[in-house]
Amino acid sequence: MTQSATALRDSGRDQDFLAPAARLRGAGIGGLEELTDLERSERLARMRSGELGSIHSWELVTAVDGPGTRMTIFLNGCPLRCLYCHNPDTFLMKDGEPVEAEELLRRMRRYRRVFRASQGGITLSGGEVLMQPAFAARLLAGAKSMGVHTCIDTSGFLGANATEEMLEDIDLVLLDVKSGDEETYRKVTGRALAPTITFGDRLAAAGTEVWVRFVLVPGLTDEPRNVENVARIVERWRSVVSRVEVLPFHQMGTDKWDALGLDYKLKETRPPEPELVESTREIFRSHGFTVH
């Protein structure tokens, strides 16, 4: 693990974990026990051990975030600041609710029949799931022990936080490749591209199935040269990439940026025209990938 990755990991784990009285939410954590009376020091200790996590919300979805019906859990905390993020309320770990891993695992057990019938499972998303590696590892191991299909949705930037043991408990990775050239990647995320490539290389070496995701933003990520560079990166992982998803940019997160008092730089950006979406997908098809 690099020094910078270690620093990011440690700083992410040690963020103030106390949730404020009022904040934005997604689908919510209905039905999950809220641990609001624990002392801050105990919360942080339990978080480091993976017993406790900072959760934005969870929901049951079908044909999204992986195959079948899935319990998608959104974790708080992310090292990236993507210009098009539609969940800016997950940027900070302190803005989440403290929830026990065991409580989430009990919830998973209730849905095992649904998962089996639909060939679904659980997906850990965010924010960035690898911001809370011990908590994620506990959830993934628990799900695997139940025979539940497991998936994580990640940028790969904190891929160094994923241990070999964790990778063994992951059936599918939704890997967000946000740009194919360094300059555009840094403009989109504020971070470097290299860690994503390194993580993708590890997944390919481990034989872990990958769905690559690429967000198409007019005037930002849509240059054919940039898309071609993404496709060339993904070719490194051809043996494990079963599909590429081109996701058209949308404005559904604008209200969250406004409510949080954040400067949303893409207010004037329109969703891509169907012709642009199709031509972008065709670039990936020309490299031999199944594209959605």
mmCIF file of N, CA and C in Angstrom, residues 25-139:
data_model
loop_
_atom_site.group_PDB
_atom_site.id
_atom_site.type_symbol
_atom_site.label_atom_id
_atom_site.label_comp_id
_atom_site.label_asym_id
_atom_site.label_seq_id
_atom_site.Cartn_x
_atom_site.Cartn_y
_atom_site.Cartn_z
ATOM 1 N N ARG A 25 -30.990 13.169 3.199
ATOM 2 C CA ARG A 25 -30.998 11.712 3.164
ATOM 3 C C ARG A 25 -31.387 11.225 1.782
ATOM 4 N N GLY A 26 -31.081 9.955 1.544
ATOM 5 C CA GLY A 26 -31.537 9.334 0.319
ATOM 6 C C GLY A 26 -32.804 8.571 0.635
ATOM 7 N N ALA A 27 -32.796 7.244 0.381
ATOM 8 C CA ALA A 27 -33.970 6.432 0.670
ATOM 9 C C ALA A 27 -34.151 6.244 2.172
ATOM 10 N N GLY A 28 -33.127 6.585 2.950
ATOM 11 C CA GLY A 28 -33.249 6.489 4.400
ATOM 12 C C GLY A 28 -32.785 5.159 4.933
ATOM 13 N N ILE A 29 -32.815 5.014 6.246
ATOM 14 C CA ILE A 29 -32.394 3.772 6.880
ATOM 15 C C ILE A 29 -33.562 3.181 7.657
ATOM 16 N N GLY A 30 -34.757 3.310 7.094
ATOM 17 C CA GLY A 30 -35.954 2.804 7.746
ATOM 18 C C GLY A 30 -35.801 1.351 8.155
ATOM 19 N N GLY A 31 -36.140 1.042 9.371
ATOM 20 C CA GLY A 31 -36.076 -0.317 9.867
ATOM 21 C C GLY A 31 -34.752 -0.678 10.490
ATOM 22 N N LEU A 32 -33.747 0.156 10.386
ATOM 23 C CA LEU A 32 -32.453 -0.123 10.984
ATOM 24 C C LEU A 32 -32.305 0.630 12.299
ATOM 25 N N GLU A 33 -31.715 -0.054 13.265
ATOM 26 C CA GLU A 33 -31.528 0.555 14.579
ATOM 27 C C GLU A 33 -30.512 1.691 14.493
ATOM 28 N N GLU A 34 -30.869 2.869 14.993
ATOM 29 C CA GLU A 34 -29.955 4.007 15.024
ATOM 30 C C GLU A 34 -29.253 4.053 16.381
ATOM 31 N N LEU A 35 -27.948 4.100 16.349
ATOM 32 C CA LEU A 35 -27.161 4.093 17.575
ATOM 33 C C LEU A 35 -26.746 5.517 17.908
ATOM 34 N N THR A 36 -27.653 6.264 18.509
ATOM 35 C CA THR A 36 -27.393 7.685 18.729
ATOM 36 C C THR A 36 -26.838 7.978 20.115
ATOM 37 N N ASP A 37 -26.782 6.984 20.987
ATOM 38 C CA ASP A 37 -26.390 7.258 22.363
ATOM 39 C C ASP A 37 -24.980 6.764 22.687
ATOM 40 N N LEU A 38 -24.250 6.296 21.702
ATOM 41 C CA LEU A 38 -22.889 5.831 21.959
ATOM 42 C C LEU A 38 -21.934 7.007 22.060
ATOM 43 N N GLU A 39 -20.952 6.882 22.901
ATOM 44 C CA GLU A 39 -19.935 7.910 23.012
ATOM 45 C C GLU A 39 -19.072 7.932 21.742
ATOM 46 N N ARG A 40 -18.569 9.119 21.405
ATOM 47 C CA ARG A 40 -17.792 9.267 20.176
ATOM 48 C C ARG A 40 -16.602 8.322 20.132
ATOM 49 N N SER A 41 -15.862 8.190 21.226
ATOM 50 C CA SER A 41 -14.669 7.340 21.225
ATOM 51 C C SER A 41 -15.025 5.880 20.965
ATOM 52 N N GLU A 42 -16.139 5.436 21.566
ATOM 53 C CA GLU A 42 -16.561 4.052 21.348
ATOM 54 C C GLU A 42 -16.998 3.850 19.909
ATOM 55 N N ARG A 43 -17.676 4.838 19.345
ATOM 56 C CA ARG A 43 -18.095 4.739 17.955
ATOM 57 C C ARG A 43 -16.890 4.584 17.034
ATOM 58 N N LEU A 44 -15.877 5.407 17.255
ATOM 59 C CA LEU A 44 -14.706 5.344 16.399
ATOM 60 C C LEU A 44 -13.991 4.006 16.536
ATOM 61 N N ALA A 45 -13.893 3.483 17.752
ATOM 62 C CA ALA A 45 -13.243 2.193 17.965
ATOM 63 C C ALA A 45 -14.008 1.083 17.263
ATOM 64 N N ARG A 46 -15.324 1.122 17.360
ATOM 65 C CA ARG A 46 -16.143 0.083 16.722
ATOM 66 C C ARG A 46 -16.123 0.235 15.209
ATOM 67 N N MET A 47 -15.961 1.450 14.748
ATOM 68 C CA MET A 47 -15.866 1.668 13.310
ATOM 69 C C MET A 47 -14.568 1.086 12.767
ATOM 70 N N ARG A 48 -13.474 1.300 13.482
ATOM 71 C CA ARG A 48 -12.184 0.765 13.046
ATOM 72 C C ARG A 48 -12.214 -0.761 13.008
ATOM 73 N N SER A 49 -12.958 -1.376 13.898
ATOM 74 C CA SER A 49 -13.043 -2.837 13.937
ATOM 75 C C SER A 49 -14.009 -3.387 12.900
ATOM 76 N N GLY A 50 -14.827 -2.507 12.323
ATOM 77 C CA GLY A 50 -15.807 -2.942 11.333
ATOM 78 C C GLY A 50 -17.153 -3.312 11.912
ATOM 79 N N GLU A 51 -17.323 -3.175 13.225
ATOM 80 C CA GLU A 51 -18.613 -3.475 13.836
ATOM 81 C C GLU A 51 -19.658 -2.430 13.489
ATOM 82 N N LEU A 52 -19.208 -1.214 13.237
ATOM 83 C CA LEU A 52 -20.106 -0.082 13.040
ATOM 84 C C LEU A 52 -19.704 0.651 11.771
ATOM 85 N N GLY A 53 -20.703 1.138 11.043
ATOM 86 C CA GLY A 53 -20.416 1.885 9.829
ATOM 87 C C GLY A 53 -21.237 3.158 9.761
ATOM 88 N N SER A 54 -20.822 4.049 8.882
ATOM 89 C CA SER A 54 -21.551 5.292 8.637
ATOM 90 C C SER A 54 -22.365 5.107 7.362
ATOM 91 N N ILE A 55 -23.686 5.102 7.512
ATOM 92 C CA ILE A 55 -24.594 4.728 6.428
ATOM 93 C C ILE A 55 -25.467 5.911 6.030
ATOM 94 N N HIS A 56 -25.574 6.142 4.743
ATOM 95 C CA HIS A 56 -26.481 7.165 4.216
ATOM 96 C C HIS A 56 -27.885 6.606 4.096
ATOM 97 N N SER A 57 -28.019 5.423 3.477
ATOM 98 C CA SER A 57 -29.339 4.847 3.233
ATOM 99 C C SER A 57 -29.190 3.440 2.687
ATOM 100 N N TRP A 58 -30.304 2.756 2.583
ATOM 101 C CA TRP A 58 -30.323 1.464 1.888
ATOM 102 C C TRP A 58 -31.651 1.355 1.171
ATOM 103 N N GLU A 59 -31.676 0.515 0.130
ATOM 104 C CA GLU A 59 -32.921 0.322 -0.615
ATOM 105 C C GLU A 59 -32.874 -0.992 -1.375
ATOM 106 N N LEU A 60 -34.049 -1.506 -1.702
ATOM 107 C CA LEU A 60 -34.155 -2.674 -2.565
ATOM 108 C C LEU A 60 -34.420 -2.196 -3.977
ATOM 109 N N VAL A 61 -33.602 -2.646 -4.923
ATOM 110 C CA VAL A 61 -33.750 -2.226 -6.313
ATOM 111 C C VAL A 61 -33.634 -3.448 -7.217
ATOM 112 N N THR A 62 -34.217 -3.335 -8.402
ATOM 113 C CA THR A 62 -34.160 -4.417 -9.376
ATOM 114 C C THR A 62 -33.533 -3.911 -10.660
ATOM 115 N N ALA A 63 -32.619 -4.709 -11.222
ATOM 116 C CA ALA A 63 -31.942 -4.393 -12.484
ATOM 117 C C ALA A 63 -31.097 -3.128 -12.383
ATOM 118 N N VAL A 64 -30.665 -2.776 -11.178
ATOM 119 C CA VAL A 64 -29.770 -1.643 -10.960
ATOM 120 C C VAL A 64 -28.705 -2.106 -9.964
ATOM 121 N N ASP A 65 -27.483 -1.637 -10.136
ATOM 122 C CA ASP A 65 -26.402 -1.950 -9.193
ATOM 123 C C ASP A 65 -26.081 -3.434 -9.124
ATOM 124 N N GLY A 66 -26.218 -4.097 -10.271
ATOM 125 C CA GLY A 66 -25.910 -5.519 -10.330
ATOM 126 C C GLY A 66 -27.106 -6.337 -10.757
ATOM 127 N N PRO A 67 -26.934 -7.654 -10.906
ATOM 128 C CA PRO A 67 -28.029 -8.506 -11.398
ATOM 129 C C PRO A 67 -29.105 -8.755 -10.351
ATOM 130 N N GLY A 68 -30.331 -8.967 -10.835
ATOM 131 C CA GLY A 68 -31.440 -9.353 -9.972
ATOM 132 C C GLY A 68 -31.868 -8.261 -9.016
ATOM 133 N N THR A 69 -32.662 -8.653 -8.017
ATOM 134 C CA THR A 69 -33.086 -7.730 -6.964
ATOM 135 C C THR A 69 -31.964 -7.614 -5.946
ATOM 136 N N ARG A 70 -31.622 -6.366 -5.611
ATOM 137 C CA ARG A 70 -30.464 -6.161 -4.756
ATOM 138 C C ARG A 70 -30.799 -5.250 -3.580
ATOM 139 N N MET A 71 -30.184 -5.552 -2.470
ATOM 140 C CA MET A 71 -30.187 -4.644 -1.336
ATOM 141 C C MET A 71 -28.945 -3.781 -1.491
ATOM 142 N N THR A 72 -29.138 -2.533 -1.891
ATOM 143 C CA THR A 72 -28.012 -1.627 -2.086
ATOM 144 C C THR A 72 -27.859 -0.754 -0.855
ATOM 145 N N ILE A 73 -26.659 -0.766 -0.281
ATOM 146 C CA ILE A 73 -26.363 -0.014 0.933
ATOM 147 C C ILE A 73 -25.398 1.104 0.557
ATOM 148 N N PHE A 74 -25.798 2.339 0.848
ATOM 149 C CA PHE A 74 -24.986 3.498 0.498
ATOM 150 C C PHE A 74 -24.200 3.953 1.729
ATOM 151 N N LEU A 75 -22.889 3.848 1.647
ATOM 152 C CA LEU A 75 -22.012 4.244 2.745
ATOM 153 C C LEU A 75 -21.584 5.700 2.577
ATOM 154 N N ASN A 76 -21.383 6.377 3.695
ATOM 155 C CA ASN A 76 -20.921 7.766 3.651
ATOM 156 C C ASN A 76 -19.402 7.843 3.642
ATOM 157 N N GLY A 77 -18.896 8.901 3.004
ATOM 158 C CA GLY A 77 -17.471 9.151 2.927
ATOM 159 C C GLY A 77 -16.939 8.862 1.536
ATOM 160 N N CYS A 78 -16.255 9.847 0.934
ATOM 161 C CA CYS A 78 -15.674 9.659 -0.387
ATOM 162 C C CYS A 78 -14.481 10.598 -0.559
ATOM 163 N N PRO A 79 -13.360 10.098 -1.104
ATOM 164 C CA PRO A 79 -12.195 10.965 -1.310
ATOM 165 C C PRO A 79 -12.279 11.774 -2.607
ATOM 166 N N LEU A 80 -13.188 11.419 -3.500
ATOM 167 C CA LEU A 80 -13.344 12.127 -4.766
ATOM 168 C C LEU A 80 -14.387 13.220 -4.632
ATOM 169 N N ARG A 81 -14.316 14.186 -5.527
ATOM 170 C CA ARG A 81 -15.329 15.245 -5.592
ATOM 171 C C ARG A 81 -15.768 15.382 -7.050
ATOM 172 N N CYS A 82 -16.442 14.360 -7.541
ATOM 173 C CA CYS A 82 -16.848 14.328 -8.939
ATOM 174 C C CYS A 82 -17.823 15.468 -9.234
ATOM 175 N N LEU A 83 -17.580 16.170 -10.317
ATOM 176 C CA LEU A 83 -18.404 17.331 -10.663
ATOM 177 C C LEU A 83 -19.853 16.944 -10.889
ATOM 178 N N TYR A 84 -20.096 15.716 -11.325
ATOM 179 C CA TYR A 84 -21.459 15.286 -11.644
ATOM 180 C C TYR A 84 -22.079 14.401 -10.563
ATOM 181 N N CYS A 85 -21.465 14.300 -9.415
ATOM 182 C CA CYS A 85 -21.978 13.415 -8.364
ATOM 183 C C CYS A 85 -23.435 13.725 -8.040
ATOM 184 N N HIS A 86 -24.278 12.681 -8.022
ATOM 185 C CA HIS A 86 -25.676 12.901 -7.680
ATOM 186 C C HIS A 86 -25.970 12.542 -6.221
ATOM 187 N N ASN A 87 -24.912 12.205 -5.460
ATOM 188 C CA ASN A 87 -25.068 11.956 -4.024
ATOM 189 C C ASN A 87 -24.045 12.764 -3.225
ATOM 190 N N PRO A 88 -24.006 14.099 -3.385
ATOM 191 C CA PRO A 88 -23.025 14.886 -2.630
ATOM 192 C C PRO A 88 -23.250 14.821 -1.132
ATOM 193 N N ASP A 89 -24.436 14.367 -0.720
ATOM 194 C CA ASP A 89 -24.704 14.203 0.706
ATOM 195 C C ASP A 89 -23.985 12.989 1.289
ATOM 196 N N THR A 90 -23.235 12.250 0.463
ATOM 197 C CA THR A 90 -22.422 11.141 0.972
ATOM 198 C C THR A 90 -20.937 11.496 1.011
ATOM 199 N N PHE A 91 -20.574 12.741 0.706
ATOM 200 C CA PHE A 91 -19.166 13.126 0.679
ATOM 201 C C PHE A 91 -18.475 12.874 2.016
ATOM 202 N N LEU A 92 -19.137 13.235 3.131
ATOM 203 C CA LEU A 92 -18.493 13.217 4.447
ATOM 204 C C LEU A 92 -19.005 12.065 5.297
ATOM 205 N N MET A 93 -18.090 11.347 5.898
ATOM 206 C CA MET A 93 -18.470 10.222 6.740
ATOM 207 C C MET A 93 -19.290 10.668 7.950
ATOM 208 N N LYS A 94 -18.997 11.870 8.449
ATOM 209 C CA LYS A 94 -19.693 12.358 9.643
ATOM 210 C C LYS A 94 -21.172 12.636 9.378
ATOM 211 N N ASP A 95 -21.568 12.731 8.103
ATOM 212 C CA ASP A 95 -22.957 13.033 7.788
ATOM 213 C C ASP A 95 -23.841 11.798 7.712
ATOM 214 N N GLY A 96 -23.271 10.612 7.960
ATOM 215 C CA GLY A 96 -24.058 9.391 7.915
ATOM 216 C C GLY A 96 -24.623 9.011 9.265
ATOM 217 N N GLU A 97 -25.435 7.952 9.253
ATOM 218 C CA GLU A 97 -25.973 7.396 10.497
ATOM 219 C C GLU A 97 -25.109 6.217 10.924
ATOM 220 N N PRO A 98 -24.771 6.110 12.209
ATOM 221 C CA PRO A 98 -24.042 4.932 12.686
ATOM 222 C C PRO A 98 -24.967 3.723 12.746
ATOM 223 N N VAL A 99 -24.626 2.659 12.045
ATOM 224 C CA VAL A 99 -25.441 1.440 11.992
ATOM 225 C C VAL A 99 -24.533 0.238 12.189
ATOM 226 N N GLU A 100 -24.974 -0.712 12.986
ATOM 227 C CA GLU A 100 -24.188 -1.903 13.250
ATOM 228 C C GLU A 100 -24.195 -2.841 12.052
ATOM 229 N N ALA A 101 -23.044 -3.472 11.794
ATOM 230 C CA ALA A 101 -22.955 -4.462 10.726
ATOM 231 C C ALA A 101 -23.943 -5.598 10.959
ATOM 232 N N GLU A 102 -24.085 -6.026 12.203
ATOM 233 C CA GLU A 102 -24.996 -7.140 12.501
ATOM 234 C C GLU A 102 -26.442 -6.790 12.165
ATOM 235 N N GLU A 103 -26.817 -5.534 12.348
ATOM 236 C CA GLU A 103 -28.175 -5.129 12.004
ATOM 237 C C GLU A 103 -28.415 -5.253 10.506
ATOM 238 N N LEU A 104 -27.440 -4.841 9.714
ATOM 239 C CA LEU A 104 -27.565 -4.974 8.268
ATOM 240 C C LEU A 104 -27.553 -6.438 7.838
ATOM 241 N N LEU A 105 -26.744 -7.255 8.484
ATOM 242 C CA LEU A 105 -26.707 -8.675 8.155
ATOM 243 C C LEU A 105 -28.025 -9.354 8.493
ATOM 244 N N ARG A 106 -28.670 -8.940 9.582
ATOM 245 C CA ARG A 106 -29.998 -9.478 9.898
ATOM 246 C C ARG A 106 -30.990 -9.108 8.802
ATOM 247 N N ARG A 107 -30.883 -7.892 8.305
ATOM 248 C CA ARG A 107 -31.752 -7.449 7.227
ATOM 249 C C ARG A 107 -31.515 -8.288 5.962
ATOM 250 N N MET A 108 -30.259 -8.569 5.660
ATOM 251 C CA MET A 108 -29.942 -9.396 4.486
ATOM 252 C C MET A 108 -30.579 -10.783 4.596
ATOM 253 N N ARG A 109 -30.543 -11.352 5.796
ATOM 254 C CA ARG A 109 -31.087 -12.702 5.982
ATOM 255 C C ARG A 109 -32.575 -12.740 5.631
ATOM 256 N N ARG A 110 -33.288 -11.662 5.914
ATOM 257 C CA ARG A 110 -34.721 -11.622 5.621
ATOM 258 C C ARG A 110 -35.001 -11.722 4.131
ATOM 259 N N TYR A 111 -34.047 -11.254 3.333
ATOM 260 C CA TYR A 111 -34.282 -11.178 1.891
ATOM 261 C C TYR A 111 -33.595 -12.293 1.113
ATOM 262 N N ARG A 112 -33.102 -13.317 1.793
ATOM 263 C CA ARG A 112 -32.365 -14.362 1.084
ATOM 264 C C ARG A 112 -33.216 -15.043 0.018
ATOM 265 N N ARG A 113 -34.484 -15.276 0.310
ATOM 266 C CA ARG A 113 -35.352 -15.919 -0.685
ATOM 267 C C ARG A 113 -35.547 -15.031 -1.904
ATOM 268 N N VAL A 114 -35.694 -13.742 -1.668
ATOM 269 C CA VAL A 114 -35.833 -12.796 -2.778
ATOM 270 C C VAL A 114 -34.577 -12.811 -3.631
ATOM 271 N N PHE A 115 -33.416 -12.801 -2.981
ATOM 272 C CA PHE A 115 -32.156 -12.815 -3.707
ATOM 273 C C PHE A 115 -32.023 -14.088 -4.552
ATOM 274 N N ARG A 116 -32.377 -15.232 -3.945
ATOM 275 C CA ARG A 116 -32.253 -16.498 -4.674
ATOM 276 C C ARG A 116 -33.207 -16.546 -5.861
ATOM 277 N N ALA A 117 -34.446 -16.105 -5.640
ATOM 278 C CA ALA A 117 -35.451 -16.170 -6.704
ATOM 279 C C ALA A 117 -35.107 -15.271 -7.881
ATOM 280 N N SER A 118 -34.475 -14.132 -7.609
ATOM 281 C CA SER A 118 -34.173 -13.151 -8.663
ATOM 282 C C SER A 118 -32.719 -13.211 -9.122
ATOM 283 N N GLN A 119 -31.935 -14.119 -8.504
ATOM 284 C CA GLN A 119 -30.490 -14.185 -8.750
ATOM 285 C C GLN A 119 -29.838 -12.837 -8.449
ATOM 286 N N GLY A 120 -30.297 -12.241 -7.357
ATOM 287 C CA GLY A 120 -29.785 -10.957 -6.915
ATOM 288 C C GLY A 120 -28.820 -11.103 -5.762
ATOM 289 N N GLY A 121 -28.761 -10.049 -4.921
ATOM 290 C CA GLY A 121 -27.835 -10.076 -3.793
ATOM 291 C C GLY A 121 -27.678 -8.706 -3.182
ATOM 292 N N ILE A 122 -26.511 -8.422 -2.633
ATOM 293 C CA ILE A 122 -26.257 -7.120 -2.008
ATOM 294 C C ILE A 122 -25.206 -6.354 -2.803
ATOM 295 N N THR A 123 -25.334 -5.030 -2.779
ATOM 296 C CA THR A 123 -24.335 -4.149 -3.377
ATOM 297 C C THR A 123 -23.971 -3.082 -2.359
ATOM 298 N N LEU A 124 -22.683 -2.912 -2.115
ATOM 299 C CA LEU A 124 -22.203 -1.842 -1.252
ATOM 300 C C LEU A 124 -21.764 -0.697 -2.139
ATOM 301 N N SER A 125 -22.385 0.466 -1.936
ATOM 302 C CA SER A 125 -22.134 1.626 -2.772
ATOM 303 C C SER A 125 -21.836 2.816 -1.881
ATOM 304 N N GLY A 126 -21.962 4.022 -2.440
ATOM 305 C CA GLY A 126 -21.646 5.178 -1.617
ATOM 306 C C GLY A 126 -22.072 6.480 -2.246
ATOM 307 N N GLY A 127 -21.290 7.478 -1.915
ATOM 308 C CA GLY A 127 -19.967 7.547 -1.331
ATOM 309 C C GLY A 127 -18.990 6.558 -1.982
ATOM 310 N N GLU A 128 -18.007 6.163 -1.204
ATOM 311 C CA GLU A 128 -16.992 5.204 -1.624
ATOM 312 C C GLU A 128 -16.892 4.116 -0.579
ATOM 313 N N VAL A 129 -17.281 2.894 -0.965
ATOM 314 C CA VAL A 129 -17.334 1.786 -0.031
ATOM 315 C C VAL A 129 -15.974 1.508 0.603
ATOM 316 N N LEU A 130 -14.884 1.698 -0.136
ATOM 317 C CA LEU A 130 -13.559 1.374 0.396
ATOM 318 C C LEU A 130 -13.029 2.442 1.332
ATOM 319 N N MET A 131 -13.823 3.466 1.621
ATOM 320 C CA MET A 131 -13.506 4.433 2.671
ATOM 321 C C MET A 131 -13.716 3.784 4.046
ATOM 322 N N GLN A 132 -14.541 2.722 4.093
ATOM 323 C CA GLN A 132 -14.825 2.009 5.333
ATOM 324 C C GLN A 132 -14.513 0.523 5.125
ATOM 325 N N PRO A 133 -13.237 0.173 4.918
ATOM 326 C CA PRO A 133 -12.904 -1.187 4.506
ATOM 327 C C PRO A 133 -13.218 -2.270 5.531
ATOM 328 N N ALA A 134 -13.020 -1.990 6.817
ATOM 329 C CA ALA A 134 -13.281 -3.028 7.819
ATOM 330 C C ALA A 134 -14.774 -3.336 7.898
ATOM 331 N N PHE A 135 -15.600 -2.298 7.846
ATOM 332 C CA PHE A 135 -17.049 -2.466 7.871
ATOM 333 C C PHE A 135 -17.513 -3.200 6.614
ATOM 334 N N ALA A 136 -17.011 -2.783 5.464
ATOM 335 C CA ALA A 136 -17.387 -3.433 4.206
ATOM 336 C C ALA A 136 -16.988 -4.901 4.218
ATOM 337 N N ALA A 137 -15.793 -5.187 4.713
ATOM 338 C CA ALA A 137 -15.311 -6.566 4.737
ATOM 339 C C ALA A 137 -16.214 -7.440 5.599
ATOM 340 N N ARG A 138 -16.684 -6.893 6.718
ATOM 341 C CA ARG A 138 -17.560 -7.659 7.602
ATOM 342 C C ARG A 138 -18.896 -7.962 6.915
ATOM 343 N N LEU A 139 -19.443 -6.977 6.213
ATOM 344 C CA LEU A 139 -20.714 -7.185 5.507
ATOM 345 C C LEU A 139 -20.557 -8.201 4.374
#
